[in-house]
PDB file of C-alpha atoms in Angstrom:
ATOM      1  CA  UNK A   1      67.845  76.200  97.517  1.00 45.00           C
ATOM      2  CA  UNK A   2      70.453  77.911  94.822  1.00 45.00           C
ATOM      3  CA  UNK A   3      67.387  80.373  94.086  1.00 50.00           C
ATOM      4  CA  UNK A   4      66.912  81.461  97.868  1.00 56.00           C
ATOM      5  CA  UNK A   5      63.387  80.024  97.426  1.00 61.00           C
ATOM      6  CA  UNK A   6      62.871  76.346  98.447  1.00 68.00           C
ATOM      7  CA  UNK A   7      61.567  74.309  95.859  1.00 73.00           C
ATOM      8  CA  UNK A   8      61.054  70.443  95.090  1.00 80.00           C
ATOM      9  CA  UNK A   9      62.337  69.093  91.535  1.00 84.00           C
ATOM     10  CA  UNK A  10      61.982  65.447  89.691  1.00 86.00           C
ATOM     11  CA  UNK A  11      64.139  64.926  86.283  1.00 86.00           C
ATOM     12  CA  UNK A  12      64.664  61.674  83.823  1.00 86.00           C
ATOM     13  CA  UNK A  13      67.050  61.182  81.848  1.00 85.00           C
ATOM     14  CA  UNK A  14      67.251  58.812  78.635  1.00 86.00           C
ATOM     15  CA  UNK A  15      70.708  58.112  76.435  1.00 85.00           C
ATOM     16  CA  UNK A  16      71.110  56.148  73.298  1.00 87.00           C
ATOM     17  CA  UNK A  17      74.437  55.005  72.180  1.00 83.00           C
ATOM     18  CA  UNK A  18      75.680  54.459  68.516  1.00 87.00           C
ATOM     19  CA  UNK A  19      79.026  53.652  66.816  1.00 83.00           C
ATOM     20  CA  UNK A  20      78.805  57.221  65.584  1.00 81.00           C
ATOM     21  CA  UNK A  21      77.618  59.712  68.392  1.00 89.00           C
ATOM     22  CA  UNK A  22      74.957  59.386  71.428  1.00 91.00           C
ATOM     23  CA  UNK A  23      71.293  60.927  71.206  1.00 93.00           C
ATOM     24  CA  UNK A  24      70.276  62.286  75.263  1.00 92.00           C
ATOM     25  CA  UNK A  25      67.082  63.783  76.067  1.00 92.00           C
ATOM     26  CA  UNK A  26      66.741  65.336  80.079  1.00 90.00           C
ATOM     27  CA  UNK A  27      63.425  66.836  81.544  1.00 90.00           C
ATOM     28  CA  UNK A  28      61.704  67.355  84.877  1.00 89.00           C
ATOM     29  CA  UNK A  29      59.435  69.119  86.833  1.00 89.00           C
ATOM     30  CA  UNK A  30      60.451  72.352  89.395  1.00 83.00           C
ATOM     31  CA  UNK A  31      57.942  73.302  91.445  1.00 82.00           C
ATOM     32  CA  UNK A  32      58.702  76.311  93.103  1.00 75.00           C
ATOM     33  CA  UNK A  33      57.172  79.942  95.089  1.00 67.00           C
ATOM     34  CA  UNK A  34      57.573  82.201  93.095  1.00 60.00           C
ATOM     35  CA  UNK A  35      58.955  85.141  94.840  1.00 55.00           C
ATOM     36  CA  UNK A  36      57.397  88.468  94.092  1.00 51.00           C
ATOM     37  CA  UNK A  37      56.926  91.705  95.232  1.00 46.00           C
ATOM     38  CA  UNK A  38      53.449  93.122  96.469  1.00 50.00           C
ATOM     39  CA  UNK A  39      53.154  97.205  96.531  1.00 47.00           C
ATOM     40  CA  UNK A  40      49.761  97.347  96.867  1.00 48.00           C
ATOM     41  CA  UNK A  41      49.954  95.978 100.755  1.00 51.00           C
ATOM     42  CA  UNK A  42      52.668  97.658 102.858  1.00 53.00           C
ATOM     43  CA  UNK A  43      53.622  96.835 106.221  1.00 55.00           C
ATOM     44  CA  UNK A  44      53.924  99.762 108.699  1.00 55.00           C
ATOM     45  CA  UNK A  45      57.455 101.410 108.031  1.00 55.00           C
ATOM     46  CA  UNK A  46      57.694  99.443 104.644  1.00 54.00           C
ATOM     47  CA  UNK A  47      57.019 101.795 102.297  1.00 52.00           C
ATOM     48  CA  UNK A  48      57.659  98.994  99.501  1.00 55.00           C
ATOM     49  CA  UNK A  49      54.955  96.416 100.781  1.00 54.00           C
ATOM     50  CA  UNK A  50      55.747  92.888 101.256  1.00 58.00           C
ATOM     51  CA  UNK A  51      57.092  89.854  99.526  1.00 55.00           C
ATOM     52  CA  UNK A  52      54.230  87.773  98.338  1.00 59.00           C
ATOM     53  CA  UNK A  53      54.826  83.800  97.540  1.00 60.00           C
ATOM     54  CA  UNK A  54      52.745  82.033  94.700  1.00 68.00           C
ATOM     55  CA  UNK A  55      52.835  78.376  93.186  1.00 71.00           C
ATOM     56  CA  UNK A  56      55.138  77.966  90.387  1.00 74.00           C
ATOM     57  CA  UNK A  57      55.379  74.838  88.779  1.00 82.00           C
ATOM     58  CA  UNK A  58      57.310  74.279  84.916  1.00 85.00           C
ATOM     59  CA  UNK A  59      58.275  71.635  83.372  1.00 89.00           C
ATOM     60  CA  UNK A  60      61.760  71.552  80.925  1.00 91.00           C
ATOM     61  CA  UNK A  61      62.874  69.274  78.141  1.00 93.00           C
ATOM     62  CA  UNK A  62      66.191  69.340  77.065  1.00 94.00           C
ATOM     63  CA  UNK A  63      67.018  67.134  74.093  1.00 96.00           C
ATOM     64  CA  UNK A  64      71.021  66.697  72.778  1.00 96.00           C
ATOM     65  CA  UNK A  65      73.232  65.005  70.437  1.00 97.00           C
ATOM     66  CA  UNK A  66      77.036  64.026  71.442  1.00 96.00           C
ATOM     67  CA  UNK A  67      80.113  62.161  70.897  1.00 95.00           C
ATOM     68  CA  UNK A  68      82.625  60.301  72.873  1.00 90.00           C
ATOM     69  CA  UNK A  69      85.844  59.084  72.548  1.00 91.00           C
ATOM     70  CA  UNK A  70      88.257  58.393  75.518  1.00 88.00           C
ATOM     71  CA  UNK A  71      90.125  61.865  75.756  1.00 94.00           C
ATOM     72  CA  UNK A  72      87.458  63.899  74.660  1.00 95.00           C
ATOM     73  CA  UNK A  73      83.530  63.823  74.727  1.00 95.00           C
ATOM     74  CA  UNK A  74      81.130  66.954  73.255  1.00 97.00           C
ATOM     75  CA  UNK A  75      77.483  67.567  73.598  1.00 97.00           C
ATOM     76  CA  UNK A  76      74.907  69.914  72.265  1.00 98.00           C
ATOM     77  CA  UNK A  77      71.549  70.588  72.806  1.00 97.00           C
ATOM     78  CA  UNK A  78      68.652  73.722  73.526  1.00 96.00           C
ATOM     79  CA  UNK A  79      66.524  73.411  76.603  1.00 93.00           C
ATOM     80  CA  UNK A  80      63.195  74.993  77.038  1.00 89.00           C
ATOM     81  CA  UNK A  81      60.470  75.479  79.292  1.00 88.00           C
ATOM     82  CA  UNK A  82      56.583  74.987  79.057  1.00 84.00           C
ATOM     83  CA  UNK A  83      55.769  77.491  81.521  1.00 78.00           C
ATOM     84  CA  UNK A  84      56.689  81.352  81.322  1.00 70.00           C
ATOM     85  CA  UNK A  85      57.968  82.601  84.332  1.00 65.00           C
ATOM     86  CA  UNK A  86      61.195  84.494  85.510  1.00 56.00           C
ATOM     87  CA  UNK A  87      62.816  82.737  88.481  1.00 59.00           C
ATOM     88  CA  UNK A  88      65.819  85.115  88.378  1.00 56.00           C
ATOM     89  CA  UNK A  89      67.493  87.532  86.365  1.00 52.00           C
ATOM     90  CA  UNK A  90      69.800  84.837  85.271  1.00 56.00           C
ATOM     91  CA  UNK A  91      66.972  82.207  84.345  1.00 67.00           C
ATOM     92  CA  UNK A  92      64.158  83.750  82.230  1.00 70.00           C
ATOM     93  CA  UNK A  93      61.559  81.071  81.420  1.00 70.00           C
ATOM     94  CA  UNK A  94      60.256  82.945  78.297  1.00 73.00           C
ATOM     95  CA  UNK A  95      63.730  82.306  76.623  1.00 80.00           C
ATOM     96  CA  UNK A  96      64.914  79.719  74.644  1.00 87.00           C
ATOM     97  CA  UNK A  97      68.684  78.301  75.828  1.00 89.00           C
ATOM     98  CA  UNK A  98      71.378  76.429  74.050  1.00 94.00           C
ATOM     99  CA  UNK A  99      73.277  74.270  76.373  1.00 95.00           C
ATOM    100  CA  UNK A 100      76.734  72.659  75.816  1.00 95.00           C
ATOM    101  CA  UNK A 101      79.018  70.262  77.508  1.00 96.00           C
ATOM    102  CA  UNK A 102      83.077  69.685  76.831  1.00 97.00           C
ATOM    103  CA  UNK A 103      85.555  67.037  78.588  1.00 97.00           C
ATOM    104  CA  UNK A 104      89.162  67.297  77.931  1.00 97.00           C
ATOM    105  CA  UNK A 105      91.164  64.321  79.179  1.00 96.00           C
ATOM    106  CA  UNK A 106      90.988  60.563  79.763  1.00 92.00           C
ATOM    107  CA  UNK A 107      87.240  59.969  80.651  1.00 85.00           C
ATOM    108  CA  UNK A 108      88.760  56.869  82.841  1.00 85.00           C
ATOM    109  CA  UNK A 109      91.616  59.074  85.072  1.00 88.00           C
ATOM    110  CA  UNK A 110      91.671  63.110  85.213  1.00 93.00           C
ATOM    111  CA  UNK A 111      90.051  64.960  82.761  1.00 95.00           C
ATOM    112  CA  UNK A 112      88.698  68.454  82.629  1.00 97.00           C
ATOM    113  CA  UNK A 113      84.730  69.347  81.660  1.00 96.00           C
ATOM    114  CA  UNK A 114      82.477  72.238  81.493  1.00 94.00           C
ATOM    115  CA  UNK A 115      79.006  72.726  81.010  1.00 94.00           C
ATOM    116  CA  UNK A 116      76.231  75.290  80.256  1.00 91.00           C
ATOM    117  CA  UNK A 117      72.339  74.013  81.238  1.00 90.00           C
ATOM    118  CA  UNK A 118      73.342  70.859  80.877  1.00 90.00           C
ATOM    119  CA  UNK A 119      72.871  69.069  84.318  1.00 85.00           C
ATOM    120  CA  UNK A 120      70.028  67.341  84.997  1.00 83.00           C
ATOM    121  CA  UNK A 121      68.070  68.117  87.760  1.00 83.00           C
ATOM    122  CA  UNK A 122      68.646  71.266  86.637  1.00 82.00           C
ATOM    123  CA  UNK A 123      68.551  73.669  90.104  1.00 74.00           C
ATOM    124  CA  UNK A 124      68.358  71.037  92.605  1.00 70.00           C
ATOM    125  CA  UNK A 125      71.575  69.070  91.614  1.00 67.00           C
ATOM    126  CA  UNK A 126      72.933  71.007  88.941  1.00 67.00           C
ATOM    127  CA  UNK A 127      73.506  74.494  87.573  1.00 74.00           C
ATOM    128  CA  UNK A 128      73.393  77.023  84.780  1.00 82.00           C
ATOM    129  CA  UNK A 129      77.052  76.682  84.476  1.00 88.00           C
ATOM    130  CA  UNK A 130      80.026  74.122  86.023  1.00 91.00           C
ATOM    131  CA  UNK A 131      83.682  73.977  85.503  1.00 94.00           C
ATOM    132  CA  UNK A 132      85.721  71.586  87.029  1.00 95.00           C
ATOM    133  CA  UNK A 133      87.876  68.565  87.297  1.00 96.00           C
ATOM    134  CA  UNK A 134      86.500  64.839  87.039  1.00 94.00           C
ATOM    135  CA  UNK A 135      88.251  61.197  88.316  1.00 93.00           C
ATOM    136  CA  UNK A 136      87.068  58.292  86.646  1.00 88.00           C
ATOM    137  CA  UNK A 137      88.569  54.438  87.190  1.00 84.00           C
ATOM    138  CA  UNK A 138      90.528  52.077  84.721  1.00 79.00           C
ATOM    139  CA  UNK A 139      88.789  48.874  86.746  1.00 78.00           C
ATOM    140  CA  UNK A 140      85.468  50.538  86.561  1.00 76.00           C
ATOM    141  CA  UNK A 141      84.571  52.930  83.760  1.00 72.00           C
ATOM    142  CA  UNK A 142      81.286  53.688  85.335  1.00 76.00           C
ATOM    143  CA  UNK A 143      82.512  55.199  88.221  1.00 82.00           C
ATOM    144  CA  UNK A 144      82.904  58.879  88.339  1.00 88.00           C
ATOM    145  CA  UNK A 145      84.088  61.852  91.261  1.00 92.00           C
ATOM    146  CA  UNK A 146      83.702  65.442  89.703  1.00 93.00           C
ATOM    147  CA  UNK A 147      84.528  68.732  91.576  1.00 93.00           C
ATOM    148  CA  UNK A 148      84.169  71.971  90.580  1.00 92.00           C
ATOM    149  CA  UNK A 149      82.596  75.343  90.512  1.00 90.00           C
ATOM    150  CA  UNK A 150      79.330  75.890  89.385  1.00 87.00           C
ATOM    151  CA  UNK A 151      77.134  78.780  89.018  1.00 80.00           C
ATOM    152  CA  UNK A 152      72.876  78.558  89.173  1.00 71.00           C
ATOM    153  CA  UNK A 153      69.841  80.765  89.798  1.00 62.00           C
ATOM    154  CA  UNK A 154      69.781  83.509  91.510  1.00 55.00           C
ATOM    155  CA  UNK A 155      73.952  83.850  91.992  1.00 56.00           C
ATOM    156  CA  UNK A 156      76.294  86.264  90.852  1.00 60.00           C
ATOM    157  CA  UNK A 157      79.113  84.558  92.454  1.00 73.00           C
ATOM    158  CA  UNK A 158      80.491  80.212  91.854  1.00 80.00           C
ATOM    159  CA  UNK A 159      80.335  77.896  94.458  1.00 82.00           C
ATOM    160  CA  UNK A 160      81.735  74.573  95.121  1.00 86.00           C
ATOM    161  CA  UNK A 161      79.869  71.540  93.853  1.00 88.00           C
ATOM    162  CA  UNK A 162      80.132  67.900  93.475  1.00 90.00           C
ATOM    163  CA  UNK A 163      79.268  65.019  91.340  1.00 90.00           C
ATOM    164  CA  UNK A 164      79.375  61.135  91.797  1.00 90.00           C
ATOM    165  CA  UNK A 165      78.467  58.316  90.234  1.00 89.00           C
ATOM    166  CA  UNK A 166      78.379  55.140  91.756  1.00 87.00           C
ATOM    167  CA  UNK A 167      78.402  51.612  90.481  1.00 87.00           C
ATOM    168  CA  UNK A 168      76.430  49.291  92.133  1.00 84.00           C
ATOM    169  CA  UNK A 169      76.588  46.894  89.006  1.00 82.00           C
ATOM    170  CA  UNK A 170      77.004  46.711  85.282  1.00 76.00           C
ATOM    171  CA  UNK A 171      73.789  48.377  84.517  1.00 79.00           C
ATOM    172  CA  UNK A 172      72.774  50.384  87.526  1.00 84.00           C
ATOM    173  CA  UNK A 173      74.353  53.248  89.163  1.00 86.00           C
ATOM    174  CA  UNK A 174      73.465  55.649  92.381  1.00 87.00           C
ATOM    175  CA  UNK A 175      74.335  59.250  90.520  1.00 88.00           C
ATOM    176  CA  UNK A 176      74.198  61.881  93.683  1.00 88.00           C
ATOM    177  CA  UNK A 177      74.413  65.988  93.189  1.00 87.00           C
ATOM    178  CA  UNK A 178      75.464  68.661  95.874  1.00 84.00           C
ATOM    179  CA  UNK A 179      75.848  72.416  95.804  1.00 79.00           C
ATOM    180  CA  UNK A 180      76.743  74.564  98.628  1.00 75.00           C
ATOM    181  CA  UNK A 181      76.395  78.799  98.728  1.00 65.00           C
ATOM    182  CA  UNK A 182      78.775  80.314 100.282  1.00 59.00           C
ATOM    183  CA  UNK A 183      76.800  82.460 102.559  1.00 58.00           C
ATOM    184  CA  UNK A 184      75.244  78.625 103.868  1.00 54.00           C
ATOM    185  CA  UNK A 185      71.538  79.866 103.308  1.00 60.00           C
ATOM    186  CA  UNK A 186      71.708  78.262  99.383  1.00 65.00           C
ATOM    187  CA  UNK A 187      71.895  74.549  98.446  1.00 70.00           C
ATOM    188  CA  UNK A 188      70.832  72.146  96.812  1.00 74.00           C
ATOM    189  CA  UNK A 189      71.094  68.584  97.196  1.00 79.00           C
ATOM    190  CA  UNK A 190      69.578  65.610  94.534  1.00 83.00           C
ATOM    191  CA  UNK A 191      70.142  61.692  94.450  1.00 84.00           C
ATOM    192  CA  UNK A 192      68.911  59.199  91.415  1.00 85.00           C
ATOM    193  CA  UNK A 193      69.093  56.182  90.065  1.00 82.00           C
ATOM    194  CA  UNK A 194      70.832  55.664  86.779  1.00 78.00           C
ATOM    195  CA  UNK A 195      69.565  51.770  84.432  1.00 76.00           C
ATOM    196  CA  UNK A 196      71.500  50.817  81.471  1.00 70.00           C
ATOM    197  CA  UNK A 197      69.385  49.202  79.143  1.00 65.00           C
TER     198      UNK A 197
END
């Protein structure tokens, strides 16, 4: 878990295309313990009490408008949250969040892409934040190998992650997600299933 609490998320993800600019909207579900501190029951020699676990669950919709061209693709949306909560200091349910994503470079060889809340799932197999360098295919446009740092909940330091999406056919694709910590107590790990209709 990126947050250092285990957790179980779902997400979907929908994309329309026109001539002029794609329309995305990304959601799920995290359900989580929330971590918390209890004063009011202390253990012997624990003059701070104990850490106390309860059910957390939020859901998050995150809808965006883009364009893409073959050397360079932009997106912007604003993701928010239907449950208040604070999972970390660096992901405060009660806000609001604008979230962005850039790619610099042939979308079919190397290219160079960044991203702020824009991953979907989320914590599982995304992050707050990514940077990193993607390899796409001229035989195969579909197919994609991203690595990179990324950045998520409860970190103050990037770690390595990694993105790939596989063809299996025209119009389906296995997408799979993994994040390491460096300490090798944090990951996160997320597979899905991607239809073009």
């Amino acid at each position: 878990s990126s947050t250092g609490i285990p957790f179980k998320e779902a997400a979907l993800a929908v994309e329309h295309r026109e001539e002029w600019g794609r329309f995305y909207f990304k959601g799920g579900l995290t359900a989580m313990n929330e971590k918390t501190r209890e004063l009011s029951v202390p253990k012997q020699n624990d003059t701070y009490g104990e850490w106390i676990y309860e059910r957390f669950t939020t859901v998050y919709l995150n809808p965006s408008i883009g364009a893409e061209w073959k050397y360079f693709g932009i997106e912007a949306g604003v993701l928010f949250f239907t449950n208040s909560g604070i999972v970390s200091s660096s992901l405060d349910l009660n806000q609001t969040y604008p979230t962005h994503k850039l790619r610099i470079g042939n979308n079919r060889r190397a290219h160079f892409s960044f991203s702020f809340f824009n991953n979907v799932p989320l914590l599982s197999g995304g992050n707050i934040f990514d940077i990193g360098i993607g390899f796409g295919s001229e035989e195969n446009r579909r197919l994609l190998l991203w690595l990179g740092l990324a950045l998520s909940t409860g970190d103050d330091h990037f770690f390595p992650s990694l993105k790939t999406s596989i063809p299996f056919s025209e119009k389906l694709l296995l997408d799979l997600r993994a994040n390491t910590g460096f300490n090798g107590k944090q990951f996160g790990l997320a597979a899905g299933v991607q239809m073009i209709i």
